[in-house]
Every structure is written in C-alpha cells, then in structure tokens.
Short mmCIF file of C-alpha atoms in Angstrom, two decimals:
data_model
loop_
_atom_site.label_atom_id
_atom_site.label_comp_id
_atom_site.label_asym_id
_atom_site.label_seq_id
_atom_site.Cartn_x
_atom_site.Cartn_y
_atom_site.Cartn_z
CA MET A 1 142.92 11.63 73.10
CA LEU A 2 142.57 11.52 68.90
CA ALA A 3 139.75 10.31 67.38
CA ALA A 4 140.83 6.76 65.35
CA ALA A 5 139.55 8.19 62.59
CA ALA A 6 141.37 11.36 62.49
CA LEU A 7 144.70 9.13 63.09
CA VAL A 8 147.34 9.97 60.65
CA LEU A 9 149.70 7.14 61.72
CA PRO A 10 153.40 6.80 59.98
CA LEU A 11 154.34 4.25 57.06
CA SER A 12 156.16 1.76 58.87
CA ALA A 13 158.71 -0.84 57.51
CA CYS A 14 155.66 -3.29 56.84
CA GLY A 15 153.83 -1.01 54.07
CA SER A 16 154.83 -2.88 50.69
CA GLY A 17 157.18 -5.69 49.15
CA ASP A 18 155.21 -8.68 49.64
CA ALA A 19 152.17 -7.41 50.79
CA GLY A 20 150.22 -7.97 47.38
CA GLY A 21 151.31 -11.60 47.91
CA GLY A 22 153.89 -13.83 46.12
CA LYS A 23 156.74 -15.67 48.41
CA PRO A 24 157.01 -14.43 52.01
CA THR A 25 160.47 -12.26 52.18
CA SER A 26 162.57 -11.35 54.99
CA GLY A 27 164.13 -7.95 56.03
CA PRO A 28 163.09 -5.11 58.55
CA ILE A 29 159.76 -5.00 60.68
CA ASP A 30 157.69 -2.87 62.62
CA ILE A 31 155.30 -4.34 65.82
CA TRP A 32 153.11 -2.86 68.25
CA TYR A 33 152.33 -4.10 71.67
CA SER A 34 150.18 -2.96 74.36
CA THR A 35 150.87 -0.06 76.86
CA ASN A 36 150.41 -2.10 79.65
CA GLN A 37 154.21 -1.33 81.57
CA GLN A 38 154.82 -5.13 82.08
CA GLU A 39 154.22 -6.37 78.84
CA GLN A 40 156.49 -3.67 76.99
CA ALA A 41 159.10 -4.51 79.31
CA TRP A 42 158.90 -8.05 78.15
CA ALA A 43 158.46 -6.74 74.54
CA LYS A 44 161.40 -4.87 74.94
CA ALA A 45 163.58 -7.35 75.76
CA THR A 46 162.09 -10.29 73.44
CA VAL A 47 163.04 -7.49 70.66
CA ALA A 48 166.88 -6.41 72.08
CA ALA A 49 167.29 -10.71 72.01
CA TRP A 50 165.68 -11.08 68.40
CA ASN A 51 168.01 -7.66 66.70
CA ALA A 52 171.15 -9.34 68.33
CA ASP A 53 170.84 -12.30 66.41
CA HIS A 54 169.06 -10.57 63.47
CA PRO A 55 170.68 -7.41 62.22
CA LYS A 56 169.41 -7.86 58.79
CA GLU A 57 165.78 -8.15 60.02
CA LYS A 58 165.58 -5.73 62.51
CA VAL A 59 162.53 -5.28 64.63
CA THR A 60 161.37 -1.59 65.60
CA ALA A 61 158.55 -1.85 67.92
CA LYS A 62 156.54 0.70 69.89
CA ALA A 63 152.95 1.01 72.27
CA VAL A 64 149.83 1.07 70.17
CA PRO A 65 149.15 4.80 69.45
CA SER A 66 146.60 6.53 71.30
CA GLY A 67 142.76 6.63 69.88
CA LYS A 68 139.27 5.84 70.93
CA SER A 69 140.27 1.92 71.53
CA THR A 70 142.93 -0.38 70.42
CA GLU A 71 140.68 -1.79 67.82
CA ASP A 72 139.75 1.81 66.59
CA VAL A 73 142.86 2.58 65.75
CA ILE A 74 144.21 -1.09 64.15
CA GLY A 75 140.58 -0.77 61.86
CA ALA A 76 142.03 2.60 60.92
CA ALA A 77 145.46 2.02 60.01
CA ILE A 78 143.94 -1.09 58.12
CA THR A 79 142.17 1.58 55.86
CA ALA A 80 145.52 3.42 55.54
CA GLY A 81 147.75 0.77 54.80
CA ASN A 82 149.96 1.22 57.49
CA THR A 83 149.86 -1.03 60.07
CA PRO A 84 152.70 -2.58 61.52
CA CYS A 85 153.49 -6.26 60.72
CA LEU A 86 152.62 -7.78 64.25
CA VAL A 87 150.02 -6.39 66.59
CA TYR A 88 150.29 -7.82 70.41
CA ASN A 89 147.44 -6.67 71.47
CA THR A 90 144.78 -8.29 69.09
CA ALA A 91 141.22 -8.67 70.50
CA PRO A 92 139.50 -11.97 69.12
CA ALA A 93 136.49 -10.36 69.00
CA ALA A 94 137.65 -7.96 66.53
CA VAL A 95 139.39 -10.34 64.13
CA ALA A 96 136.06 -11.04 62.48
CA ALA A 97 135.85 -7.13 61.46
CA PHE A 98 139.70 -6.98 60.94
CA GLN A 99 139.39 -9.75 58.17
CA LYS A 100 136.69 -8.38 56.42
CA GLN A 101 138.85 -5.20 56.11
CA GLY A 102 140.91 -7.45 54.21
CA GLY A 103 143.89 -6.52 57.16
CA LEU A 104 144.80 -10.13 58.53
CA VAL A 105 147.26 -12.79 56.73
CA ASN A 106 145.58 -16.21 56.70
CA LEU A 107 148.18 -17.42 58.35
CA SER A 108 147.02 -21.58 57.72
CA ASP A 109 147.91 -21.17 53.88
CA THR A 110 150.51 -18.26 53.93
CA PHE A 111 153.07 -20.47 56.45
CA GLY A 112 154.05 -24.10 55.86
CA ASP A 113 154.49 -24.68 59.57
CA ALA A 114 152.05 -22.42 61.00
CA GLU A 115 149.09 -24.60 61.80
CA SER A 116 151.80 -27.40 63.46
CA PHE A 117 153.58 -24.58 65.22
CA ILE A 118 150.14 -23.03 66.87
CA LYS A 119 148.38 -26.34 67.18
CA LYS A 120 151.84 -27.83 69.18
CA ARG A 121 152.10 -24.54 71.07
CA SER A 122 148.11 -24.09 72.23
CA GLY A 123 146.67 -27.79 71.86
CA GLY A 124 142.79 -27.51 71.49
CA ALA A 125 142.45 -23.85 72.35
CA ALA A 126 143.58 -22.95 68.90
CA ASP A 127 140.33 -23.91 67.48
CA GLY A 128 138.67 -21.79 69.64
CA PHE A 129 140.32 -18.96 67.11
CA ARG A 130 139.57 -20.30 63.89
CA SER A 131 137.43 -17.87 61.40
CA PRO A 132 134.20 -19.49 60.03
CA ASP A 133 136.55 -20.92 56.99
CA GLY A 134 138.36 -22.77 59.39
CA LYS A 135 141.72 -21.09 59.10
CA LEU A 136 143.58 -19.27 61.57
CA TYR A 137 144.25 -15.41 60.92
CA GLN A 138 145.52 -14.79 64.54
CA VAL A 139 147.89 -16.87 66.87
CA PRO A 140 146.95 -17.29 70.18
CA TRP A 141 149.13 -15.80 72.50
CA LYS A 142 148.07 -14.97 76.30
CA THR A 143 145.34 -16.15 78.14
CA ASN A 144 143.77 -14.14 81.30
CA PRO A 145 141.33 -16.99 82.77
CA PHE A 146 138.48 -15.04 85.15
CA MET A 147 138.28 -15.55 89.20
CA LEU A 148 135.84 -14.77 92.10
CA TYR A 149 138.43 -12.41 94.08
CA TYR A 150 136.71 -11.82 97.68
CA ASN A 151 137.80 -9.52 100.16
CA LYS A 152 138.69 -11.29 103.39
CA ASP A 153 138.24 -8.34 105.40
CA VAL A 154 134.28 -8.01 104.45
CA PHE A 155 134.09 -11.75 104.59
CA LYS A 156 134.90 -11.73 108.43
CA LYS A 157 132.70 -8.72 109.09
CA ALA A 158 129.81 -9.78 107.40
CA GLY A 159 130.10 -13.21 109.94
CA LEU A 160 131.64 -15.54 106.73
CA ASP A 161 134.44 -17.73 106.56
CA ALA A 162 137.11 -15.61 105.06
CA GLU A 163 139.79 -18.68 104.72
CA ASN A 164 137.27 -21.58 103.02
CA PRO A 165 134.31 -19.17 101.86
CA LYS A 166 131.02 -20.86 100.29
CA LEU A 167 130.54 -19.52 96.99
CA SER A 168 130.63 -22.23 94.73
CA THR A 169 126.79 -21.78 93.69
CA TYR A 170 124.57 -18.69 92.76
CA ASP A 171 122.50 -19.46 95.78
CA ASP A 172 125.78 -19.41 98.07
CA VAL A 173 126.57 -16.02 96.67
CA LEU A 174 123.17 -14.69 96.98
CA ALA A 175 123.40 -15.79 100.55
CA ALA A 176 126.65 -14.28 101.45
CA ALA A 177 125.45 -10.90 99.67
CA LYS A 178 122.54 -10.98 101.98
CA LYS A 179 125.56 -11.19 105.24
CA ILE A 180 127.20 -8.16 103.52
CA LYS A 181 124.44 -5.99 102.86
CA SER A 182 122.64 -6.43 106.37
CA SER A 183 126.28 -6.15 108.43
CA LYS A 184 127.16 -2.86 106.28
CA ALA A 185 130.34 -4.61 105.33
CA ALA A 186 130.57 -3.17 102.07
CA LYS A 187 128.24 -1.11 99.92
CA PHE A 188 127.74 -3.83 97.08
CA THR A 189 129.05 -7.30 96.91
CA LEU A 190 129.50 -7.24 93.12
CA TYR A 191 130.10 -4.24 91.19
CA PRO A 192 131.01 -4.99 87.43
CA PRO A 193 131.20 -1.91 84.95
CA ALA A 194 127.20 -0.88 84.50
CA THR A 195 127.99 1.36 81.42
CA SER A 196 126.14 0.95 78.22
CA ASP A 197 129.26 -0.10 76.61
CA TYR A 198 128.40 -3.86 74.72
CA THR A 199 132.21 -5.15 76.12
CA ASN A 200 131.13 -4.63 79.58
CA ALA A 201 129.00 -8.36 79.01
CA LEU A 202 132.67 -9.86 79.44
CA PHE A 203 133.03 -8.97 82.78
CA ASP A 204 129.37 -10.14 84.42
CA PHE A 205 127.02 -11.99 82.13
CA TYR A 206 129.56 -14.00 80.12
CA PRO A 207 132.15 -15.44 82.10
CA LEU A 208 129.53 -16.84 84.89
CA TYR A 209 127.67 -18.12 81.59
CA LEU A 210 130.85 -19.54 80.24
CA ALA A 211 131.41 -21.33 83.83
CA ASN A 212 127.78 -22.32 84.27
CA SER A 213 127.27 -23.86 80.41
CA GLY A 214 130.42 -25.78 79.96
CA GLY A 215 132.36 -23.59 78.04
CA THR A 216 129.11 -22.83 75.77
CA GLN A 217 130.11 -19.69 74.18
CA LEU A 218 127.32 -17.08 73.17
CA VAL A 219 127.04 -17.98 69.49
CA LYS A 220 127.45 -21.49 68.13
CA ASP A 221 126.26 -23.11 65.14
CA LYS A 222 125.25 -19.49 63.79
CA LYS A 223 122.66 -19.39 66.84
CA ALA A 224 122.77 -17.66 70.24
CA THR A 225 122.69 -19.98 72.78
CA PHE A 226 121.73 -18.15 75.60
CA THR A 227 118.09 -18.80 76.03
CA SER A 228 119.26 -22.35 76.97
CA ASP A 229 118.57 -23.41 81.00
CA ALA A 230 122.22 -22.66 81.84
CA GLY A 231 122.04 -19.44 80.20
CA ARG A 232 118.03 -18.13 81.99
CA GLN A 233 119.73 -19.34 85.04
CA THR A 234 122.59 -16.93 85.03
CA LEU A 235 120.85 -14.29 83.33
CA GLY A 236 118.17 -14.64 86.58
CA PHE A 237 121.30 -14.84 89.33
CA TRP A 238 122.43 -11.06 87.82
CA GLN A 239 118.89 -9.76 87.52
CA GLN A 240 118.50 -10.94 91.54
CA MET A 241 121.58 -9.18 92.48
CA TYR A 242 120.80 -5.92 91.12
CA ALA A 243 116.79 -6.39 92.41
CA ASN A 244 118.20 -6.84 96.13
CA GLY A 245 121.02 -4.09 95.65
CA TYR A 246 123.85 -6.64 95.71
CA SER A 247 124.88 -4.58 92.69
CA SER A 248 125.50 -1.32 91.59
CA PRO A 249 123.53 -0.38 87.81
CA GLU A 250 125.48 2.85 88.29
CA ALA A 251 128.89 3.83 86.43
CA TYR A 252 131.64 3.68 89.10
CA SER A 253 133.31 7.20 89.30
CA GLY A 254 136.68 5.79 89.29
CA ASP A 255 138.10 2.69 87.34
CA MET A 256 135.10 1.03 86.68
CA TRP A 257 137.13 -2.66 86.09
CA ALA A 258 139.17 -2.74 89.38
CA GLY A 259 138.18 0.13 91.11
CA PRO A 260 134.84 -0.73 93.03
CA PHE A 261 136.93 -3.99 94.54
CA ALA A 262 140.38 -2.19 94.94
CA ASP A 263 138.68 0.53 96.86
CA GLY A 264 136.77 -1.73 99.25
CA VAL A 265 133.17 -0.76 97.80
CA ALA A 266 132.72 -4.30 96.33
CA ALA A 267 132.95 -7.36 98.54
CA MET A 268 133.77 -9.35 95.43
CA GLY A 269 135.75 -8.64 91.92
CA ILE A 270 135.37 -10.94 88.55
CA ALA A 271 139.01 -10.71 87.34
CA GLY A 272 141.95 -12.46 85.88
CA PRO A 273 145.73 -12.98 87.25
CA TRP A 274 145.70 -9.08 86.54
CA GLY A 275 144.03 -8.55 89.75
CA LYS A 276 146.82 -9.29 91.91
CA GLY A 277 148.37 -6.22 90.79
CA GLN A 278 145.63 -4.08 90.90
CA PHE A 279 144.72 -5.25 94.28
CA ASP A 280 148.04 -5.70 96.09
CA GLY A 281 148.90 -3.39 99.24
CA LYS A 282 144.79 -2.44 98.95
CA VAL A 283 142.71 -4.91 100.25
CA LYS A 284 143.39 -8.34 101.62
CA TYR A 285 141.77 -11.02 98.82
CA GLY A 286 141.35 -14.47 98.41
CA VAL A 287 140.31 -16.45 95.30
CA VAL A 288 138.19 -19.17 94.42
CA PRO A 289 136.45 -20.25 90.72
CA LEU A 290 133.24 -18.41 89.86
CA PRO A 291 130.24 -20.00 90.67
CA THR A 292 127.69 -21.93 89.16
CA ALA A 293 123.83 -22.79 89.31
CA GLU A 294 124.77 -26.55 90.81
CA GLY A 295 127.92 -25.82 92.14
CA ILE A 296 130.30 -27.55 89.37
CA PRO A 297 133.45 -28.74 90.87
CA ALA A 298 136.49 -26.37 90.24
CA ASP A 299 138.43 -29.12 88.09
CA ARG A 300 135.57 -29.06 85.45
CA THR A 301 134.24 -24.99 85.86
CA SER A 302 134.94 -23.22 82.83
CA THR A 303 135.68 -19.68 82.35
CA PHE A 304 136.26 -16.75 80.14
CA ALA A 305 139.86 -16.33 78.91
CA ASP A 306 140.15 -12.57 78.06
CA SER A 307 143.04 -13.57 75.44
CA LYS A 308 144.69 -11.29 73.41
CA ASN A 309 146.37 -12.38 70.20
CA VAL A 310 149.05 -11.68 67.50
CA GLY A 311 147.81 -10.47 64.20
CA LEU A 312 149.77 -10.53 61.17
CA PHE A 313 149.22 -7.53 58.75
CA THR A 314 148.57 -7.83 55.10
CA SER A 315 150.36 -4.51 54.62
CA CYS A 316 153.51 -6.51 56.04
CA LYS A 317 156.57 -5.83 53.75
CA HIS A 318 158.62 -8.85 54.94
CA LYS A 319 156.39 -11.16 55.90
CA ARG A 320 158.22 -14.34 56.63
CA THR A 321 160.56 -12.38 59.07
CA ALA A 322 157.04 -11.47 61.10
CA TRP A 323 156.32 -14.96 61.07
CA GLU A 324 159.77 -16.04 62.19
CA PHE A 325 159.77 -13.47 65.19
CA THR A 326 156.32 -14.48 66.06
CA LYS A 327 157.49 -18.08 66.65
CA PHE A 328 160.46 -16.64 68.41
CA SER A 329 158.54 -14.56 71.13
CA MET A 330 156.35 -17.59 71.67
CA SER A 331 159.18 -20.19 72.50
CA ALA A 332 159.25 -21.51 75.83
CA LYS A 333 162.13 -19.31 77.41
CA ASN A 334 160.02 -16.18 76.31
CA ASP A 335 156.84 -17.49 77.06
CA ALA A 336 157.93 -18.24 80.78
CA ALA A 337 159.27 -14.79 80.76
CA LEU A 338 155.84 -13.65 79.66
CA LEU A 339 154.51 -14.70 82.85
CA GLU A 340 156.76 -13.87 85.46
CA GLU A 341 157.17 -10.42 84.33
CA THR A 342 153.13 -9.68 83.61
CA GLY A 343 151.41 -12.10 85.54
CA GLN A 344 149.30 -13.35 82.22
CA PHE A 345 149.31 -16.69 80.91
CA PRO A 346 150.67 -17.93 77.48
CA THR A 347 148.29 -19.98 75.60
CA ARG A 348 149.94 -23.11 75.55
CA GLY A 349 149.11 -26.30 77.06
CA ASP A 350 152.50 -27.09 79.18
CA VAL A 351 152.42 -23.80 81.18
CA ALA A 352 153.04 -26.18 84.25
CA ALA A 353 156.20 -27.41 82.32
CA ILE A 354 157.74 -24.55 81.41
CA ALA A 355 157.17 -22.00 84.42
CA GLY A 356 156.78 -25.47 87.36
CA GLY A 357 159.48 -23.01 89.43
CA TYR A 358 157.62 -20.04 89.28
CA LEU A 359 154.11 -21.67 89.98
CA LYS A 360 155.67 -23.03 93.02
CA ASP A 361 157.12 -19.92 93.92
CA ASN A 362 154.32 -18.23 93.52
CA PRO A 363 151.27 -20.73 94.80
CA PHE A 364 148.87 -17.46 93.50
CA TYR A 365 148.89 -18.46 90.21
CA GLN A 366 147.92 -22.11 90.17
CA PRO A 367 144.71 -21.90 90.18
CA PHE A 368 144.75 -19.29 87.37
CA ALA A 369 147.41 -22.08 85.59
CA ASP A 370 144.93 -24.79 86.24
CA ALA A 371 141.93 -22.92 84.34
CA VAL A 372 143.86 -22.40 81.21
CA PRO A 373 142.97 -25.21 79.24
CA ARG A 374 139.51 -24.64 80.23
CA ALA A 375 139.47 -20.95 79.36
CA VAL A 376 137.13 -20.04 76.56
CA ASP A 377 137.23 -16.66 74.79
CA VAL A 378 134.41 -14.86 72.34
CA PRO A 379 133.13 -16.53 69.09
CA ASN A 380 134.88 -15.71 66.13
CA ILE A 381 131.66 -14.61 63.87
CA ALA A 382 131.12 -11.93 61.55
CA GLY A 383 129.34 -8.64 62.81
CA SER A 384 130.18 -9.89 66.24
CA THR A 385 130.26 -6.03 67.55
CA GLN A 386 126.30 -5.42 66.38
CA VAL A 387 125.90 -8.91 68.21
CA TRP A 388 127.12 -8.27 71.62
CA LYS A 389 125.39 -4.61 71.22
CA THR A 390 122.08 -6.62 71.37
CA PHE A 391 123.03 -8.50 73.76
CA ARG A 392 123.87 -5.67 75.61
CA THR A 393 120.72 -3.60 74.85
CA ALA A 394 118.61 -6.80 76.42
CA TRP A 395 120.40 -6.80 79.62
CA GLU A 396 120.12 -3.07 80.07
CA ASP A 397 116.49 -3.29 79.94
CA ALA A 398 115.96 -6.59 81.98
CA VAL A 399 118.71 -7.16 83.70
CA LEU A 400 120.29 -4.07 85.42
CA PRO A 401 117.13 -2.41 86.41
CA GLY A 402 116.34 -5.72 88.64
CA LYS A 403 113.00 -6.32 87.07
CA GLY A 404 111.55 -6.91 83.79
CA ASP A 405 110.33 -10.11 82.05
CA VAL A 406 114.08 -12.06 81.17
CA LYS A 407 112.43 -14.81 79.10
CA SER A 408 110.65 -12.94 76.49
CA THR A 409 113.59 -9.71 76.58
CA PHE A 410 116.25 -12.03 75.93
CA ASP A 411 114.33 -14.55 73.48
CA LYS A 412 113.43 -11.64 71.50
CA ALA A 413 117.20 -10.58 71.81
CA ALA A 414 118.30 -14.36 70.88
CA GLN A 415 116.03 -14.05 67.52
CA GLN A 416 117.67 -10.53 66.40
CA ILE A 417 121.24 -11.87 66.76
CA ASP A 418 120.51 -15.36 64.93
CA ASP A 419 118.97 -12.52 62.13
CA GLN A 420 121.97 -10.25 62.62
CA ILE A 421 124.43 -13.94 61.60
CA ALA A 422 122.03 -14.54 59.05
CA ASP A 423 122.74 -11.54 57.09
#
C-alpha cells in the first residue's frame, strides 16, 4: 500500500475550468466513493441512472485510491490539485484540515439553494457540520448511530437475561462484566481498539460520553468539555473496565473493530448498524442503547453518528454539475436505496417516511433509525487531529492501564487542548 505522500493521482475531469472562481459550470465530472462493496453497488447504480439522462454531464466514478488512509489520500490530492469533484467518503473530522488547505468549496455561498436543500433534508443535524465561520463545506450524507451489541449465548452462559438484559447504566455493565468474567463465558466484556491511533477514542470514550452528556461534543465554544461530571463518570467507568480486566489494553490480533465481538472473545461490542453485516452468522446478538451513568431513557440517549459526508472540491472544473449530482444522489429514492443496499442511514429527518416499509420488514434497524435525530458527530474545529491525539495520550496514561489519577491527567489534557484551539 503506497504512502499518501507518494501517491501520484491522475488528473480528473475536475482539474480546471471554474476552479478559480466565477459562475459554476456544467460538464463531465469525476467522483470517488468508498471501497465498501455495498456502497460501491449503490454508487454504480446511482451514477448509471444519472448518466442515462445527462449524456453531456457524464459522471465517472471509482473507489478512493489506496493509501495510508482516505484522509491522507484526499489531502495529497488537494496539494497536487487533482482531487475529483466529489468524494462520498469525507470524514467530518478531516474537513477543517481540507478547508485549511483550500480544498473545499464553500457551499453556502456558492450555490443559492445549498442552505435550503441541506436544511430541508438533514434538519438540525446540518448545524453540527458547520465550520467555525458558520458556513457549510460538506454535505451531510450518511450516519451510523452506535449501539451496544451483546452476545446472547454468552449472557445465557453467565446467568444473565439474554432477551431483556440490564445494561442501561455503567453499574449494570460492570455487574454483568463481573458475572461474565467469573463464569468464563467470554474472555472479555468489551474490547475496543487499543492501539495508539487517536481515532480509537471514537470507539470507546466518545460514544459513551455523548450518551452520558446529552450529546455534548468533546470541544464546545473552544473549550474541552470532558472534565465535566458527565465526562469524569465516563472516564471512571472505562478505567474500572480495564482495572478489573473486563476490557483488554492489548491490540487485538484480528479485525480490531469488529473482530473481538464477532469472534466471541468479547461479550459486547460498540458498533453502528453496519455491525449486522459483520456479526451475522458468527454470533447470536441483541442490541440496546449505550449505557449512561444514571440510565437515561432510550428515547433521550444521544450517540455517536460516525458520519461520512460529501465534499465538493475546489479543483473541480464543473461545479454546477457536481452540485446537481449531489442533490440527485440524495433524493428520497436514492437515500432509501442507500439504506436498503448498505444498512447505513441517510442523514435526513424523515427516514421513517422514506423507508418505512424497509424498516417494517427489517426491524433490526428500527432502533438505529430512532437514534438518527440524536446522533452527534465530532466537533468541526481547526487542529482537530492534534486535539484528539492529546486526548488519546491522556487516555493511555490513566485509563488503559486501569490506574492513574484521572482527574489531574485529564485536567491537564483539557488545558492543553484549550491552548491548542486558541493558537
């Protein structure tokens, strides 16, 4: 796999023209989509439908090129000036960096109907993706609300209720973990990714913190928020999980995200609706909302959105076509097809209306659909990579070892993050 810095990407149909400004024009465009097989099938069908009616505005689509990460590949392409017009795999956490590079189009100011289209489709969720200047440089596209999966066979073996498990509070999970360990029903209770990668915070601390704090992001109003009571409760819970051996601080040898639960090594797993495809046929599972300190009711529990959005890049030659195709791809029909093809939810406020029949026939997805309005993503801030790295360093110092002064460690991390944001 090539390092992103060494990638030499072919110039696309989006390499010149109105890239420097002026009225957006129409014509052929290129797009990139995820390497996920189901998403590729959706993208190919959507592109084919568009091309059938727009022969002079043909869309050429391919998967994101290989590299260290999608974000590195896109960043390198921005530097080289050869991004595609659209990327249907733009991580909200990377938008600030892409924007700083001058790579993303200010949608709010470029297209007269951008604000109205995005607000109508995504409702209040759209505001969570605004940049500090109040503008939108990304189109909210899909969301994957996280839930807590549990292994029914493991629960039965541990003497726990496998159909209506008591898992609404941190104490509930700790009590279940104690029984799972003593019964040897599974080696661990929870086994989130334990490598030093800063993004792993999105699979352990952050989902539970969002649930426990009413959807408070890691940073708000240029200040770190995790030293609040809700943050300390979540940090304390995870420290207990590691201190008691209910979670493993060692990196998993297989698939570090889905593997421990899918392989039966962990009794529970934190994942979005995509977990169904990972776990079907491997474990018999159930799904419940994420736990909180006091047991917040399910219909009020926030969660991590794990969103992927669409970026329209400044090197695009034909921005008008890129915008029109974006809207076409996010029609009610195509959004319903996205859910049915991939099991991932479009970021829109009327999911039940556009996909009611599918949800009725596939009840597994209903709790995730209900959670879409309460799904929260990462804060859109400059220097977000360094912020998450600072947080993860503190995590490795005081949480993963199962010991350490959580208060002082994270107070220091919060001050460092506040200083980083102020710079």
